[in-house]
Coordinates of C-alpha atoms and ligand atoms in Angstrom, one line a residue:
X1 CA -184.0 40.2 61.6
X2 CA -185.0 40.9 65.1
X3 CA -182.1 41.9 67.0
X4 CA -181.7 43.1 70.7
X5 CA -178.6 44.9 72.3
X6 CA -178.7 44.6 76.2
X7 CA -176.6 44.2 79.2
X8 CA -176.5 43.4 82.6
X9 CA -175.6 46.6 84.6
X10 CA -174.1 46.8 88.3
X11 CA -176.6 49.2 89.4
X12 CA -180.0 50.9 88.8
X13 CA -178.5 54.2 88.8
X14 CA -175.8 52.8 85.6
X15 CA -176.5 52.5 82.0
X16 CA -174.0 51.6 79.4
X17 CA -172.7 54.0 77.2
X18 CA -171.3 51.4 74.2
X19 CA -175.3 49.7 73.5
X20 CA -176.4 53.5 72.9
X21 CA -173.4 53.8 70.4
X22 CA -174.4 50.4 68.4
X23 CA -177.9 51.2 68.9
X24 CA -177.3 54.5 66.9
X25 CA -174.8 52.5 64.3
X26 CA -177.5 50.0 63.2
X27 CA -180.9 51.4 63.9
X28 CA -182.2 52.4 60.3
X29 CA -181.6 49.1 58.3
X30 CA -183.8 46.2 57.1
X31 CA -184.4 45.0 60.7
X32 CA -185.9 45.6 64.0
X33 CA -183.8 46.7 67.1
X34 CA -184.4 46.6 70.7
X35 CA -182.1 47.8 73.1
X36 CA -183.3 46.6 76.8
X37 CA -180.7 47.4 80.0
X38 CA -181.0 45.2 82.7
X39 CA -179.2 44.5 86.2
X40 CA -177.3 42.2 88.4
X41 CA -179.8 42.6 90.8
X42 CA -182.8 42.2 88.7
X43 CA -184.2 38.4 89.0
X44 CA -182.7 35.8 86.5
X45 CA -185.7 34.3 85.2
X46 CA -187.4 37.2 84.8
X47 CA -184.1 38.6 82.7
X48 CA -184.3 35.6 80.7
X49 CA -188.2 36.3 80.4
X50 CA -187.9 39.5 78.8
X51 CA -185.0 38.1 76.1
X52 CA -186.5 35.0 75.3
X53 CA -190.4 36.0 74.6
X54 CA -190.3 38.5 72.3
X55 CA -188.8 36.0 69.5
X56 CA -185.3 38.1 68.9
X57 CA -183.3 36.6 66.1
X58 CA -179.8 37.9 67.6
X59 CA -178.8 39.3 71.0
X60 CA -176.0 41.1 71.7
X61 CA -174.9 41.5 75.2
X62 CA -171.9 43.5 76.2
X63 CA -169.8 42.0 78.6
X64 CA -167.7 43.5 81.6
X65 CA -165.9 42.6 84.8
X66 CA -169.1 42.5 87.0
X67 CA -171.3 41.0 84.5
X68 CA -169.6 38.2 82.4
X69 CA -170.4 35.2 84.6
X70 CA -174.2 35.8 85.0
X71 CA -173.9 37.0 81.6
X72 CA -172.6 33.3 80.4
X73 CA -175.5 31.5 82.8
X74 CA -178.0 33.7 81.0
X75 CA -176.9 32.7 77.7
X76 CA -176.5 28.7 77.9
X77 CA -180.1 28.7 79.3
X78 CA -181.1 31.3 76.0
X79 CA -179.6 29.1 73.9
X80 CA -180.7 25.8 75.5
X81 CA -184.5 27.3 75.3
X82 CA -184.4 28.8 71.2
X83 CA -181.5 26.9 69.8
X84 CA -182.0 29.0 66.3
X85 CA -181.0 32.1 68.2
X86 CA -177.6 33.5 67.4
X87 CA -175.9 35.5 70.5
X88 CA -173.2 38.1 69.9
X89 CA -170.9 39.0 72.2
X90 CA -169.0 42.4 72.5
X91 CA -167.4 44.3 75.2
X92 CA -163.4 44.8 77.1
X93 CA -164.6 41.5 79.0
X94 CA -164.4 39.5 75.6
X95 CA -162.0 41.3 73.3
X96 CA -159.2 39.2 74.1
X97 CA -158.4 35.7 74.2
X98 CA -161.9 35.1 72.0
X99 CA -160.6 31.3 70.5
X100 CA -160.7 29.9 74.0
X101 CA -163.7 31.8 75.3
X102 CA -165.8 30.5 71.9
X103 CA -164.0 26.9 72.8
X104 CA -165.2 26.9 76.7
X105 CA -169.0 28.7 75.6
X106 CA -170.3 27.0 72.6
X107 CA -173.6 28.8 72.7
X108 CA -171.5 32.1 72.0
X109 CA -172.1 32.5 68.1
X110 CA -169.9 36.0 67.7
X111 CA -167.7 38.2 69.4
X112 CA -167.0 41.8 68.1
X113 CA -163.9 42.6 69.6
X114 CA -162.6 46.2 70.6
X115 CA -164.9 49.2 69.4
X116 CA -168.1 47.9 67.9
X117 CA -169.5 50.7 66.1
X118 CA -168.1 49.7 62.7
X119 CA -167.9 46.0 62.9
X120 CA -171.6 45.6 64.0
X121 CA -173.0 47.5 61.3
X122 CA -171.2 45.6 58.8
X123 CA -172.2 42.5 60.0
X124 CA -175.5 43.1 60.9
X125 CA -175.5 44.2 57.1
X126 CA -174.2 41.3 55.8
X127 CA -176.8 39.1 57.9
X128 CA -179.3 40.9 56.2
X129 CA -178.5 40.9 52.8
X130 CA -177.0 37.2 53.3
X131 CA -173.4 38.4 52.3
X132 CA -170.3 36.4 53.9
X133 CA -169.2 37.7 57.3
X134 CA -165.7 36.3 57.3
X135 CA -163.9 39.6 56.2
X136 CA -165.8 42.2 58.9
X137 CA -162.7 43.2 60.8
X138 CA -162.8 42.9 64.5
X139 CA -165.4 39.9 64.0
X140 CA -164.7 36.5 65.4
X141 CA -167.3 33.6 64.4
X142 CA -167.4 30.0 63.8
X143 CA -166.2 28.8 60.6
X144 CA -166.7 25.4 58.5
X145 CA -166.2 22.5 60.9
X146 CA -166.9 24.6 63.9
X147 CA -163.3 26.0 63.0
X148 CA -162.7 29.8 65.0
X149 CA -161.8 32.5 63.0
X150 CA -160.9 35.7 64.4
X151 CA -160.8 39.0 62.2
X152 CA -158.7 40.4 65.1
X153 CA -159.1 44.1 66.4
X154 CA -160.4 46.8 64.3
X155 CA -159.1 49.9 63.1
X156 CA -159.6 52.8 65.5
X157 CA -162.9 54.9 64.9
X158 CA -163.1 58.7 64.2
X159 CA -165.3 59.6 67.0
X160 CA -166.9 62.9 65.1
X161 CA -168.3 60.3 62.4
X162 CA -170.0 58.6 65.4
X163 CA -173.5 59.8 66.0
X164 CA -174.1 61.7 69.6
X165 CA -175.2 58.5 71.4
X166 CA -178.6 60.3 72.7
X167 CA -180.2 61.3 69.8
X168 CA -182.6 58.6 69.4
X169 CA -182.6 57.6 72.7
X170 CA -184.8 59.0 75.7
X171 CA -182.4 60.9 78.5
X172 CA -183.1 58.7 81.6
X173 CA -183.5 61.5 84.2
X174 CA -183.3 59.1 87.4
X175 CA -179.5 57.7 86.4
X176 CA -176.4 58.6 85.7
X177 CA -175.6 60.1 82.0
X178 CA -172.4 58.6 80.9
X179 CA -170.9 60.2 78.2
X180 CA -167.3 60.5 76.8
X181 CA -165.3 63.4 74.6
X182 CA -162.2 61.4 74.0
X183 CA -161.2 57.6 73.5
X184 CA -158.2 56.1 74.2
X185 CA -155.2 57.1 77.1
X186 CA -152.0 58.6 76.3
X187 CA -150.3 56.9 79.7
X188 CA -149.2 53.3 79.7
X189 CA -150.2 51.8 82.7
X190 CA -149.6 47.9 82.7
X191 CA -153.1 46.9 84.4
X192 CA -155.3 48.8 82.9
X193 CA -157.4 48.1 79.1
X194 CA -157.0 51.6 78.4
X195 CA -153.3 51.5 77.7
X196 CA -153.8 48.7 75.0
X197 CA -155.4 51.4 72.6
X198 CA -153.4 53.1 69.9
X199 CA -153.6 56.5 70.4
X200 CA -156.1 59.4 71.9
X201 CA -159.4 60.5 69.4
X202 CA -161.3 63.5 70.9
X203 CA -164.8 64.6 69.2
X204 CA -164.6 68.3 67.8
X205 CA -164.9 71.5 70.3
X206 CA -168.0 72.3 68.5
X207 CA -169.7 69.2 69.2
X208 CA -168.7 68.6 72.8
X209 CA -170.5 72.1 73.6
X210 CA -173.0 71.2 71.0
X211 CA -173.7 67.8 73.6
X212 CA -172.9 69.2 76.8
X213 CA -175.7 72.2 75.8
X214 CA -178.1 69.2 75.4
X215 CA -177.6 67.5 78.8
X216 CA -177.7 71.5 80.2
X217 CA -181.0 72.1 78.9
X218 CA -182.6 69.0 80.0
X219 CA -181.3 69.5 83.6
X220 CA -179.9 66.3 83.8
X221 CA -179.0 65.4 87.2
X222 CA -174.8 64.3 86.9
X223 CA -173.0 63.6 84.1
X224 CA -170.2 61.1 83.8
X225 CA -167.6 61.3 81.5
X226 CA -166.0 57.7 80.7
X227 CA -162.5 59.5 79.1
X228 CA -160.0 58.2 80.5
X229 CA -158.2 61.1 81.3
X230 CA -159.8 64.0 80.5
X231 CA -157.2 66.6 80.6
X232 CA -154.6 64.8 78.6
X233 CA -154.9 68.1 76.8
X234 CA -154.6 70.9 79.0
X235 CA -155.9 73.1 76.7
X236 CA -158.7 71.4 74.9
X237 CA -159.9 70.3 79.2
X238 CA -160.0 74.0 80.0
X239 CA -161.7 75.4 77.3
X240 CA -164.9 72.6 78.5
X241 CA -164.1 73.7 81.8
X242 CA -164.7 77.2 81.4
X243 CA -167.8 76.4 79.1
X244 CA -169.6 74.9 81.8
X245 CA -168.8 77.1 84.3
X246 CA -170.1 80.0 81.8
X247 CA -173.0 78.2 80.7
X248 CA -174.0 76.0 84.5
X249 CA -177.6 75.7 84.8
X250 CA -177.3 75.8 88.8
X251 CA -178.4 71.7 88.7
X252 CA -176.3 69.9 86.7
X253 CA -173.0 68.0 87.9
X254 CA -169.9 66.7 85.8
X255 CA -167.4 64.1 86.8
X256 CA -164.4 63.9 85.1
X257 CA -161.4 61.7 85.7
X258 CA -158.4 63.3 85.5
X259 CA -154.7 63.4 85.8
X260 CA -153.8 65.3 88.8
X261 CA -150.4 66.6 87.9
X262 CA -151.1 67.9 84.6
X263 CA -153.1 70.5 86.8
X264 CA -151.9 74.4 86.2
X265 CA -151.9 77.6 87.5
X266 CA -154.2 78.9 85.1
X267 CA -156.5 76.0 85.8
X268 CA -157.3 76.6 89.6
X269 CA -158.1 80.0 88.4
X270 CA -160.7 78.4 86.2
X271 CA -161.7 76.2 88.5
X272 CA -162.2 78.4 91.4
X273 CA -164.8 79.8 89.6
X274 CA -167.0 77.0 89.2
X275 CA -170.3 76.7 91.7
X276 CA -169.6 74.0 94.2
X277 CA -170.7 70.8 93.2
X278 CA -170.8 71.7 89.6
X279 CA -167.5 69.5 88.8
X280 CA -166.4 66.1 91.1
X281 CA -162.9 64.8 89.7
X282 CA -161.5 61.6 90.6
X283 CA -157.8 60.9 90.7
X284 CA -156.0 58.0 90.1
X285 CA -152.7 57.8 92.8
X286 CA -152.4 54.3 93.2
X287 CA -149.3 54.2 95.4
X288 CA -146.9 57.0 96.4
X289 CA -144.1 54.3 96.3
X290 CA -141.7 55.4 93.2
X291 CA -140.2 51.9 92.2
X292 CA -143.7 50.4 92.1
X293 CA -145.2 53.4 89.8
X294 CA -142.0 52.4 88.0
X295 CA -142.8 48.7 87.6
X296 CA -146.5 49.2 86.3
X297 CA -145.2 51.9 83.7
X298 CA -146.7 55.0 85.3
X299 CA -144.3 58.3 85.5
X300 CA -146.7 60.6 87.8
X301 CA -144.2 63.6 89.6
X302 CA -145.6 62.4 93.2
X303 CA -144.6 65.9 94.3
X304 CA -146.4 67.9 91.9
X305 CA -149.8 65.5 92.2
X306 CA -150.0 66.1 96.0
X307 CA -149.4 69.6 95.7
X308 CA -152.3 70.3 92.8
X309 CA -154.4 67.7 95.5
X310 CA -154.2 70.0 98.1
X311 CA -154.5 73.1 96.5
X312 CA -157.8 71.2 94.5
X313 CA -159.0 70.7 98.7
X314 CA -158.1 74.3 98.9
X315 CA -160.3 75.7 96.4
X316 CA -163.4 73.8 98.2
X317 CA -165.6 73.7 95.3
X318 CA -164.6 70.9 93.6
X319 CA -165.8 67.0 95.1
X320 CA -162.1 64.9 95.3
X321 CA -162.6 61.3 94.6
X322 CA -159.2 59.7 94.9
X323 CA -158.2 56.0 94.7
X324 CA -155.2 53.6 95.9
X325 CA -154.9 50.1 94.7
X326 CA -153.5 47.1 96.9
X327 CA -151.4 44.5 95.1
X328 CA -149.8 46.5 92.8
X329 CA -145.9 44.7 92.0
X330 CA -143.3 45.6 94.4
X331 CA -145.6 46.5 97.0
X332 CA -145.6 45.2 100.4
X333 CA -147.9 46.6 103.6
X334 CA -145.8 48.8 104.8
X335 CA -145.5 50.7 101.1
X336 CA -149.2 50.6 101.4
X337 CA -149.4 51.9 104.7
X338 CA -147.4 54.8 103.7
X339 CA -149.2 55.8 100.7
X340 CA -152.7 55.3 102.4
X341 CA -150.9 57.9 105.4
X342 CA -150.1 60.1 102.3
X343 CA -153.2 60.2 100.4
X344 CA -155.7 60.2 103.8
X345 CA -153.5 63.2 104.8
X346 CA -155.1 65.4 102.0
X347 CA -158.5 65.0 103.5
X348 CA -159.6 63.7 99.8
X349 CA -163.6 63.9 100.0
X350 CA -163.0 60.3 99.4
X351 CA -161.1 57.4 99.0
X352 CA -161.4 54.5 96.9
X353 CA -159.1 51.5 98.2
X354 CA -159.1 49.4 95.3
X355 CA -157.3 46.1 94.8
X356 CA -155.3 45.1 91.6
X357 CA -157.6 43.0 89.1
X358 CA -155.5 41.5 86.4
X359 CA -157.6 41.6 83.3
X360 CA -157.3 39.7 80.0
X361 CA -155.6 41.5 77.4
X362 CA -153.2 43.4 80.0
X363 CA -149.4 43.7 80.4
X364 CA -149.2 42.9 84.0
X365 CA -151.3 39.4 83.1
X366 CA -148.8 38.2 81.1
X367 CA -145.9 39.4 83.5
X368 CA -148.3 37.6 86.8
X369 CA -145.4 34.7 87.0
X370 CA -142.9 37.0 87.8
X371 CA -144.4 38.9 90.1
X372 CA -145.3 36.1 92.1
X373 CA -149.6 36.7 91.4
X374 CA -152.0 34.4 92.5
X375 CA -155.1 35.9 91.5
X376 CA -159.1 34.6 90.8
X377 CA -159.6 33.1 87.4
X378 CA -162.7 34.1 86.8
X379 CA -163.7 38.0 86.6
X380 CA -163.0 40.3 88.1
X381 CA -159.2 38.2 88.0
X382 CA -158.8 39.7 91.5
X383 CA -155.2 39.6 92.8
X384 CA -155.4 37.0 95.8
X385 CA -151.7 37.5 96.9
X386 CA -148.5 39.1 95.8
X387 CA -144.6 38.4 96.3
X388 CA -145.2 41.1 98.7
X389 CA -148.6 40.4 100.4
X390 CA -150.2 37.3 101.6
X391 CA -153.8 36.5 101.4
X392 CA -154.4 36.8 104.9
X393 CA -152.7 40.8 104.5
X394 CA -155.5 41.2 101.0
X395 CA -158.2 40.3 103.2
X396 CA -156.9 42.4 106.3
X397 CA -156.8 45.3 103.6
X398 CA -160.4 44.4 102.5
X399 CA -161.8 45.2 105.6
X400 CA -160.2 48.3 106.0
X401 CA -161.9 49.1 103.0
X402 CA -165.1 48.3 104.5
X403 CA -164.6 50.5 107.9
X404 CA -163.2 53.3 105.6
X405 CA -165.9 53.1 103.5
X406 CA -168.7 53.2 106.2
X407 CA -166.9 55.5 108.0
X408 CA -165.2 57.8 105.8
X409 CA -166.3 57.9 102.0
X410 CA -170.1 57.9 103.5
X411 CA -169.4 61.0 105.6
X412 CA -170.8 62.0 108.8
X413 CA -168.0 61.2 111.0
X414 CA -165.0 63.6 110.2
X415 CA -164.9 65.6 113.6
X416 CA -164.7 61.7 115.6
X417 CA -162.6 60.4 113.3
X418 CA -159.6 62.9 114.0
X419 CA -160.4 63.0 117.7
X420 CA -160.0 59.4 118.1
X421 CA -157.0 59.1 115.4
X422 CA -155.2 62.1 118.1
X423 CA -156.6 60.3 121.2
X424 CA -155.1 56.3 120.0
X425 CA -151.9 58.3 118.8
X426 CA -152.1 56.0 115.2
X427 CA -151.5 56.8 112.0
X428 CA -154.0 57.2 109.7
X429 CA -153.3 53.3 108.2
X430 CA -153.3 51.9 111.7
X431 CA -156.0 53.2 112.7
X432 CA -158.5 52.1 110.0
X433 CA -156.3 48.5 110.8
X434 CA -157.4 49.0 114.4
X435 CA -160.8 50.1 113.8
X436 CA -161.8 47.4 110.7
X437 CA -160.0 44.4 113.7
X438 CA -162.5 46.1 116.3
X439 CA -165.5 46.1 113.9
X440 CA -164.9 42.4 112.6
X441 CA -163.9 40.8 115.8
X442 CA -167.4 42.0 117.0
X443 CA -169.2 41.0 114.4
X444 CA -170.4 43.6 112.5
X445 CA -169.7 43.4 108.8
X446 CA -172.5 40.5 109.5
X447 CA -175.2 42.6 108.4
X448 CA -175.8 45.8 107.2
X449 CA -176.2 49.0 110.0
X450 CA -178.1 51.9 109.9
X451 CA -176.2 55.3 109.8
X452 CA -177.5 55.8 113.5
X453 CA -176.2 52.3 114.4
X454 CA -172.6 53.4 113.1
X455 CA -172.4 56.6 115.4
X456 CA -172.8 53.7 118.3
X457 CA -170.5 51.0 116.9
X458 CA -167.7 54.4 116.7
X459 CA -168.4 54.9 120.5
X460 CA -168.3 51.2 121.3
X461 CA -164.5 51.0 119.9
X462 CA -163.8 54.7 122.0
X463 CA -164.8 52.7 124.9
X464 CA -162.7 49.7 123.7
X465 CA -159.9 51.7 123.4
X466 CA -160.6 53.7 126.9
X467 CA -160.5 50.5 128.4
X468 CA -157.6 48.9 126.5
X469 CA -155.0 51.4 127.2
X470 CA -154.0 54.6 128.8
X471 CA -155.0 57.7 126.9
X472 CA -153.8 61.1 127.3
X473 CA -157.4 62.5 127.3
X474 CA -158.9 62.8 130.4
X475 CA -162.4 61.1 129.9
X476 CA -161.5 60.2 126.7
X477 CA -165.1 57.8 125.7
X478 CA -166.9 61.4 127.5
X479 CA -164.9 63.2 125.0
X480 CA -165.9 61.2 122.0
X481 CA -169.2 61.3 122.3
X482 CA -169.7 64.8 123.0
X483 CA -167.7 65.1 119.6
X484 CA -169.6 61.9 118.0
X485 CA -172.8 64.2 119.3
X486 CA -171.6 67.2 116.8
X487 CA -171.2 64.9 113.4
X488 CA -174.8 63.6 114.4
X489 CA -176.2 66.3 115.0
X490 CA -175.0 67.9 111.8
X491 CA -175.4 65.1 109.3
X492 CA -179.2 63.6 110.7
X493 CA -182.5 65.4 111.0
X494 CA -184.2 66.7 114.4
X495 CA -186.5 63.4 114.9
X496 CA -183.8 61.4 114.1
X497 CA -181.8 62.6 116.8
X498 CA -184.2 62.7 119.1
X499 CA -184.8 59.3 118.6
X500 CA -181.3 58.2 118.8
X501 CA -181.0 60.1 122.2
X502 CA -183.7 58.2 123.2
X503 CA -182.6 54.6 122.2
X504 CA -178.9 55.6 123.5
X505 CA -175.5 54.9 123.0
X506 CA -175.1 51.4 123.4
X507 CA -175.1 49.0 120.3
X508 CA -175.6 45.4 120.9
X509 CA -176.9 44.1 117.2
X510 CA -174.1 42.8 115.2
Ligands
SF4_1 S1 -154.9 53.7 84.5 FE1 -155.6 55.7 83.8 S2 -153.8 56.8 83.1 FE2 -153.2 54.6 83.2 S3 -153.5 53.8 81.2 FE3 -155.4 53.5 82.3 S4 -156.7 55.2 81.9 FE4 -154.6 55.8 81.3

């Protein structure tokens, strides 16, 4: 048997952590494996190209939000060209309601549901040697008379009996290394895949500095970890911690997700310690609003999370992703407002505005009636509007996102940002509201804009605003741009400045 394991990533700069896994669990047998990485953005015939002509047997493609609906186009035409060639399916995108999927896709031979490690060796076994494959647990197939039958989920896997998912594969130096220490989540949060697994596995102290020694000596440029929240064990996260600040090679990076208010004293000692950029943490707030934490089963001490935030800014060594999500149950604009005024107030490095997806297999999907969702029906099952926001509010928020993005979370514009958020006398939330109305009503999330171009469009709205209404500052659009000059300056190189002097201050393109 001739059997490929590939995917369809979201960017060049992502691989996926579960093929290198299966790789590893089957590579060895009585057959021939291939495992190929592609992208969205790669062309689809020449995707379908690179599958088709080698003559694979079986292909196994692992399935996500961002890539399931290419990923089904890709297959009928794989299917339609070598009939004889039997396509596996695996993946958090197919684990759940697999009778109906294999119903709507008959060209989908298998699904491995949950983790695959186990459940793909066993089957690709049983291929081999010809054995039945109705018993492999989290296997679902088609029986006699085209009749589904789903093994359901499989037990939970040891992760120290799992092979460390680089050692027969090639470090790619030019992406991100995604790695992972511990499976599963210990919180409960009703829209999110995580909270669906029974219980936390962690791999052995001895390997994880065994591993992270590995990625050290090869200089890899960041490593991600995919745990879900790295320091459900205070202890067990500290002792890594302080590992990698003991052993940093001056080059590599670590991102961890964390939980924010599990944070302790002892750990900003640690963590002070550690050379700037050597750890970036993201945080998950959501919303600040208690009663809506309440309704999607999260318990976070608010209090305690913005105090360890701040003192985390504080430190000034560590990069602070944090993220918000819009939609969430009980949540109206003005609760969103307020927690976007909360979390922009810790000057977070950045922010992530994200907007509540309701995936299969999670609680708040099944609860979507009472809540009042209307959301997408195909992936990424994006919320379209809430009992307590409209459409019209959901796509107000999206551009905000966009402005924030561009003119936050890229950088280069802190100093103008305060001035003109003093100068308009708005709240952080109104202000992005003001600024994303300015930058759509002229037109400019048409296209894409050089950095340069953005310093312009941020003077265009100062004059807007000049013009609009009366403004404490005397020469208030004079103002901004002498401060607009100082982010330039500081974030572009000589020429480019000079050239930007040159072309001046006015921005027509849209
Ligand atoms: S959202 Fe984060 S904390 Fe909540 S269950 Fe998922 S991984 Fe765990």
């Amino acid at each position: 048997m001739k059997l490929l394991l590939t995917t369809l990533n979201s960017k060049y700069v992502h691989s996926n952590l579960a093929l290198k896994y299966l790789y590893n669990a089957v590579t060895g047998g009585d057959f021939q494996v291939d495992l190929k990485e592609f992208t969205l953005n790669n062309e689809a015939d020449y995707v379908y190209g690179e599958i088709l002509k080698p003559g694979y047997d079986m292909v196994c493609f692992s399935c996500y939000i961002w890539n399931i609906e290419k990923t089904k186009e890709l297959c009928a035409n794989l299917k339609a060209a070598q009939p004889s060639l039997k396509i596996l399916l695996g993946g958090p995108e197919v684990s759940f309601d697999c009778a109906d999927f294999m119903e709507e896709n008959p060209w989908c031979d298998y699904i491995i549901r949950g983790e695959g490690e186990r459940s793909i060796f066993e089957f690709c076994k049983n291929v081999t040697l010809g054995k039945p494959l109705e018993g492999i647990a989290g296997l679902v197939l088609r029986g006699a008379a085209g009749r589904i039958i789903d093994n359901g989920l499989p037990c939970v896997i040891d992760l120290n009996r799992l092979q460390f998912p680089y050692a027969r594969l090639p470090l790619d130096g030019d992406k991100v290394v995604y790695y992972e220490t511990s499976r599963g989540c210990p919180f409960r949060c009703s829209y999110c895949l995580s909270s669906i697994d029974k219980g936390i596995r962690s791999l052995s102290m001895d390997r994880v500095k065994h591993e992270f020694k590995y990625f050290n000596d090869r200089k890899v440029k960041q490593v991600k970890l995919l745990d879900r929240t790295f320091n459900y064990d205070r202890d067990r996260a500290a002792e890594i911690w302080k590992y990698l600040i003991e052993n940093d090679n001056g080059v590599t990076n670590f991102h961890f997700e964390i939980c924010g208010d599990l944070l302790r004293d002892e750990d900003f000692a640690l963590l002070e310690k550690a050379r700037p950029e050597l750890f970036r943490f993201e945080i998950g707030i959501q919303t600040v609003n208690g009663q809506v934490l309440q309704a999607v089963g999260r318990n976070d001490n608010t209090l305690k999370l913005f105090e360890n935030i701040r003192r985390l800014i504080k430190t000034g060594n560590i990069e602070l992703h944090v993220d918000l999500i819009a939609g969430l149950p009980g949540e109206d604009m003005r609760s969103f407002a307020n927690s976007f005024n909360e979390v922009y107030g810790t000057g977070a490095d950045e922010i992530q505005l994200g907007f509540l997806k309701l995936l299969r297999g999670t609680e708040i999907r099944d609860e979507a009636d009472e809540f009042g969702y209307v959301f997408r029906h195909k992936a990424p099952y994006e919320v379209i509007s809430t009992a307590g926001m409209s459409a019209e509010e959901l796509v107000s928020l999206k551009e905000i996102e966009r402005v924030l993005d561009v003119f936050y979370n890229r950088g280069g514009f802190g100093r103008a940002l305060s001035f003109l958020m003093e100068g308009t006398n708005l709240s952080p939330f109104d202000f992005y509201e003001d600024l994303a109305r300015f930058y759509h009503e002229n037109g400019y999330q048409h296209r894409y804009h050089k950095k340069e171009d953005n310093y312009r469009i941020l003077y265009g709205y100062a004059l807007a605003k000049e013009l609009m209404f009366p403004i404490e500052y005397k020469d208030f659009t004079e103002a901004t741009m002498n401060i607009l000059k100082v982010d330039l300056e500081e974030t572009m190189n000589f020429d480019a400045v000079k050239k930007f002097y040159k072309k001046g201050w006015m921005f027509n393109g849209k």
